[in-house]
Amino acid sequence: MTTPDARSGTGRPAELFFEDLVPGLTVDLGVVTVDADEMVAFARRFDPQWYHVDSDLAATSRHGGLIASGFYTVSLFMRAYVDHLLSRAAADASPGLEELRWLAPVRAGDRLAVRVDVMGARPSTARPGLGTVSLTGTMLRLGADDRPEQEVLRTRFRGWFALRPVEADPAEAEAPSTDADQPDSGPSSADPPTVGSSDGDPTEISGPEAQRHD
């Protein structure tokens, strides 16, 4: 069974982990086309300012027509991020974003190329088993020749991703015990070393504690 820390953001088995999201990596999140009906419906529900919902007023304004709510645009970014990265990665929650900028108006019919760039990554000190990844997301309007014309959105944010699970060595897990039914014949060269404890009694050193890392 897939453990929770090995599931992707959509619940499927993960194939990408914190260790795969290295600084300098760029992930293509595809191209989204702005749907006119969806754009206006979103604005009517969440951001009903006249230049988002009233086509007559917008047409005679400096906007020259309806423009998308910025929150609709960032929602398009989020959907592309989920579809093309979080659906594959062992993603946890996000601690938040540092920047969200709407750099140019977005209109119905626009084709927007979406991507994220990994800017930094470090193991989380607050959440063992997770790493914090710093990301920059961008959306670029494409021209008729599919070449980028203008950046319309930029955001900087962080995400938590699970570290790759460490699998136990099957040989170690199945190794038979050699101590069973053996009489105790006293100390031997195979016994672990001992040192004196603070109260004068010998203290056994074995396992991970035998190697101290300050």
Short mmCIF file of C-alpha atoms in Angstrom, two decimals:
data_model
loop_
_atom_site.label_atom_id
_atom_site.label_comp_id
_atom_site.label_asym_id
_atom_site.label_seq_id
_atom_site.Cartn_x
_atom_site.Cartn_y
_atom_site.Cartn_z
CA MET A 1 0.00 0.00 0.00
CA THR A 2 1.20 3.54 -0.77
CA THR A 3 1.97 5.42 2.45
CA PRO A 4 0.70 9.01 2.87
CA ASP A 5 4.19 10.48 2.44
CA ALA A 6 4.56 8.62 -0.87
CA ARG A 7 1.33 9.95 -2.40
CA SER A 8 1.19 12.76 -4.89
CA GLY A 9 -0.86 15.90 -4.40
CA THR A 10 -3.82 14.19 -6.07
CA GLY A 11 -3.51 10.99 -4.03
CA ARG A 12 -1.82 8.79 -6.60
CA PRO A 13 1.58 7.16 -5.97
CA ALA A 14 4.28 9.81 -6.16
CA GLU A 15 7.19 9.63 -8.58
CA LEU A 16 8.89 12.91 -7.65
CA PHE A 17 10.21 13.76 -4.18
CA PHE A 18 11.99 16.64 -2.47
CA GLU A 19 15.36 15.36 -3.69
CA ASP A 20 14.22 15.68 -7.33
CA LEU A 21 13.30 19.37 -7.04
CA VAL A 22 16.76 20.85 -7.32
CA PRO A 23 17.51 24.57 -7.73
CA GLY A 24 17.70 25.48 -11.40
CA LEU A 25 15.02 23.01 -12.45
CA THR A 26 12.29 24.39 -14.75
CA VAL A 27 9.00 22.51 -15.07
CA ASP A 28 6.77 23.19 -18.08
CA LEU A 29 3.14 23.33 -16.91
CA GLY A 30 1.63 23.48 -20.37
CA VAL A 31 -0.54 26.07 -22.10
CA VAL A 32 -3.99 27.18 -20.91
CA THR A 33 -6.59 29.02 -22.98
CA VAL A 34 -8.79 31.57 -21.24
CA ASP A 35 -12.45 30.60 -21.64
CA ALA A 36 -14.77 33.64 -21.91
CA ASP A 37 -17.76 32.11 -20.10
CA GLU A 38 -15.67 30.70 -17.28
CA MET A 39 -13.76 33.97 -16.89
CA VAL A 40 -16.97 36.00 -16.45
CA ALA A 41 -18.67 33.37 -14.28
CA PHE A 42 -15.70 33.39 -11.90
CA ALA A 43 -15.81 37.19 -11.69
CA ARG A 44 -19.56 37.27 -11.05
CA ARG A 45 -19.11 34.81 -8.20
CA PHE A 46 -15.90 36.11 -6.60
CA ASP A 47 -14.82 39.48 -8.05
CA PRO A 48 -17.79 41.32 -9.64
CA GLN A 49 -16.08 44.56 -10.52
CA TRP A 50 -17.50 46.19 -13.63
CA TYR A 51 -14.44 45.72 -15.83
CA HIS A 52 -14.68 41.96 -15.16
CA VAL A 53 -18.43 41.52 -15.69
CA ASP A 54 -19.98 44.45 -17.61
CA SER A 55 -18.96 44.16 -21.25
CA ASP A 56 -20.62 47.47 -22.26
CA LEU A 57 -18.85 49.56 -19.64
CA ALA A 58 -15.56 47.73 -20.22
CA ALA A 59 -15.75 48.35 -23.98
CA THR A 60 -15.87 52.13 -23.52
CA SER A 61 -13.16 52.22 -20.86
CA ARG A 62 -9.40 52.35 -21.12
CA HIS A 63 -9.45 48.54 -20.87
CA GLY A 64 -11.15 48.26 -24.25
CA GLY A 65 -13.16 45.24 -23.15
CA LEU A 66 -13.55 42.75 -20.33
CA ILE A 67 -10.41 41.69 -18.49
CA ALA A 68 -10.03 38.68 -16.23
CA SER A 69 -9.98 38.93 -12.47
CA GLY A 70 -6.42 38.46 -11.29
CA PHE A 71 -7.64 35.76 -8.95
CA TYR A 72 -9.09 33.88 -11.91
CA THR A 73 -5.70 34.09 -13.63
CA VAL A 74 -3.86 32.75 -10.59
CA SER A 75 -6.48 29.98 -10.34
CA LEU A 76 -5.56 28.95 -13.90
CA PHE A 77 -1.93 28.87 -12.77
CA MET A 78 -2.83 26.70 -9.77
CA ARG A 79 -4.73 24.20 -11.91
CA ALA A 80 -1.77 23.84 -14.28
CA TYR A 81 0.58 23.45 -11.29
CA VAL A 82 -1.57 20.63 -9.91
CA ASP A 83 -2.06 18.89 -13.26
CA HIS A 84 1.57 18.90 -14.34
CA LEU A 85 3.61 18.83 -11.12
CA LEU A 86 1.68 18.19 -7.91
CA SER A 87 -0.10 15.22 -9.50
CA ARG A 88 3.33 13.55 -9.77
CA ALA A 89 5.11 14.88 -6.69
CA ALA A 90 4.93 13.89 -3.02
CA ALA A 91 3.42 17.26 -2.16
CA ASP A 92 2.31 18.36 1.27
CA ALA A 93 0.76 21.74 2.13
CA SER A 94 2.28 25.13 1.31
CA PRO A 95 3.42 27.58 4.01
CA GLY A 96 2.47 30.50 1.78
CA LEU A 97 3.63 32.88 -0.92
CA GLU A 98 5.90 35.90 -0.89
CA GLU A 99 4.83 37.62 -4.10
CA LEU A 100 1.87 37.69 -6.48
CA ARG A 101 1.97 40.16 -9.36
CA TRP A 102 -0.46 40.72 -12.21
CA LEU A 103 1.76 42.27 -14.86
CA ALA A 104 -0.68 42.69 -17.77
CA PRO A 105 -4.42 42.29 -18.41
CA VAL A 106 -5.68 38.84 -19.38
CA ARG A 107 -8.58 38.52 -21.81
CA ALA A 108 -10.85 35.82 -23.17
CA GLY A 109 -9.09 33.72 -25.78
CA ASP A 110 -5.58 34.42 -24.49
CA ARG A 111 -3.22 31.44 -24.58
CA LEU A 112 -0.95 31.42 -21.57
CA ALA A 113 2.22 29.34 -21.24
CA VAL A 114 2.78 28.31 -17.63
CA ARG A 115 5.94 27.19 -15.85
CA VAL A 116 7.61 26.98 -12.45
CA ASP A 117 11.28 27.38 -11.64
CA VAL A 118 12.89 25.87 -8.54
CA MET A 119 14.84 28.64 -6.80
CA GLY A 120 15.92 26.88 -3.61
CA ALA A 121 15.42 23.74 -1.54
CA ARG A 122 16.30 22.72 2.01
CA PRO A 123 15.11 20.11 4.53
CA SER A 124 12.44 21.49 6.83
CA THR A 125 13.53 22.12 10.42
CA ALA A 126 9.95 22.34 11.65
CA ARG A 127 8.53 19.30 9.87
CA PRO A 128 10.75 16.18 9.88
CA GLY A 129 10.42 14.13 6.71
CA LEU A 130 9.62 17.17 4.58
CA GLY A 131 11.68 19.63 2.59
CA THR A 132 10.84 23.24 1.77
CA VAL A 133 11.08 24.19 -1.91
CA SER A 134 11.10 27.83 -3.05
CA LEU A 135 9.43 28.29 -6.45
CA THR A 136 8.73 31.04 -8.97
CA GLY A 137 5.68 30.63 -11.18
CA THR A 138 5.11 32.58 -14.40
CA MET A 139 2.45 32.87 -17.09
CA LEU A 140 3.33 34.24 -20.53
CA ARG A 141 0.86 35.29 -23.21
CA LEU A 142 1.61 33.58 -26.51
CA GLY A 143 1.29 35.18 -29.91
CA ALA A 144 -0.17 33.67 -33.07
CA ASP A 145 3.21 32.08 -33.79
CA ASP A 146 3.27 30.47 -30.31
CA ARG A 147 6.14 32.70 -29.23
CA PRO A 148 5.90 34.50 -25.85
CA GLU A 149 4.66 38.08 -26.16
CA GLN A 150 4.25 39.27 -22.60
CA GLU A 151 4.50 38.07 -19.01
CA VAL A 152 1.08 38.42 -17.38
CA LEU A 153 1.62 36.81 -13.97
CA ARG A 154 4.50 36.12 -11.61
CA THR A 155 4.37 34.53 -8.18
CA ARG A 156 6.96 33.42 -5.63
CA PHE A 157 5.90 30.80 -3.11
CA ARG A 158 7.05 27.82 -1.09
CA GLY A 159 5.88 24.22 -1.00
CA TRP A 160 6.51 21.29 1.30
CA PHE A 161 7.49 18.00 -0.34
CA ALA A 162 8.17 14.63 1.28
CA LEU A 163 11.68 13.24 1.33
CA ARG A 164 12.11 10.04 -0.64
CA PRO A 165 11.27 7.06 1.61
CA VAL A 166 14.20 4.90 2.65
CA GLU A 167 13.49 1.24 1.96
CA ALA A 168 14.76 -1.39 4.40
CA ASP A 169 17.34 -3.86 3.10
CA PRO A 170 15.47 -7.17 2.60
CA ALA A 171 18.63 -9.12 3.43
CA GLU A 172 18.88 -7.43 6.83
CA ALA A 173 15.18 -7.85 7.53
CA GLU A 174 15.28 -11.59 6.81
CA ALA A 175 18.65 -12.39 8.39
CA PRO A 176 18.20 -15.21 11.00
CA SER A 177 19.29 -14.53 14.56
CA THR A 178 22.52 -16.30 15.59
CA ASP A 179 21.92 -15.76 19.30
CA ALA A 180 18.89 -18.01 19.66
CA ASP A 181 19.34 -20.99 21.99
CA GLN A 182 22.99 -20.10 22.62
CA PRO A 183 24.20 -20.33 26.26
CA ASP A 184 25.67 -17.20 27.80
CA SER A 185 29.39 -17.96 28.02
CA GLY A 186 30.46 -14.55 29.27
CA PRO A 187 32.18 -11.71 27.43
CA SER A 188 33.80 -12.44 24.08
CA SER A 189 35.43 -10.52 21.27
CA ALA A 190 31.99 -10.22 19.63
CA ASP A 191 30.48 -8.38 22.61
CA PRO A 192 29.99 -4.62 22.18
CA PRO A 193 32.52 -2.35 23.90
CA THR A 194 31.66 -0.72 27.18
CA VAL A 195 32.67 2.54 28.80
CA GLY A 196 32.15 3.76 32.33
CA SER A 197 29.04 5.81 32.90
CA SER A 198 28.90 8.86 35.15
CA ASP A 199 27.81 6.69 38.07
CA GLY A 200 30.60 4.13 37.61
CA ASP A 201 28.51 1.39 35.98
CA PRO A 202 29.48 0.10 32.55
CA THR A 203 27.33 1.37 29.70
CA GLU A 204 26.89 -0.62 26.52
CA ILE A 205 27.46 1.18 23.22
CA SER A 206 25.68 -0.30 20.26
CA GLY A 207 23.65 0.65 17.22
CA PRO A 208 23.36 4.26 16.08
CA GLU A 209 24.43 5.64 19.47
CA ALA A 210 27.92 4.18 18.98
CA GLN A 211 28.63 6.97 16.48
CA ARG A 212 28.06 10.39 17.93
CA HIS A 213 27.37 13.29 15.59
CA ASP A 214 27.50 16.71 17.20
#
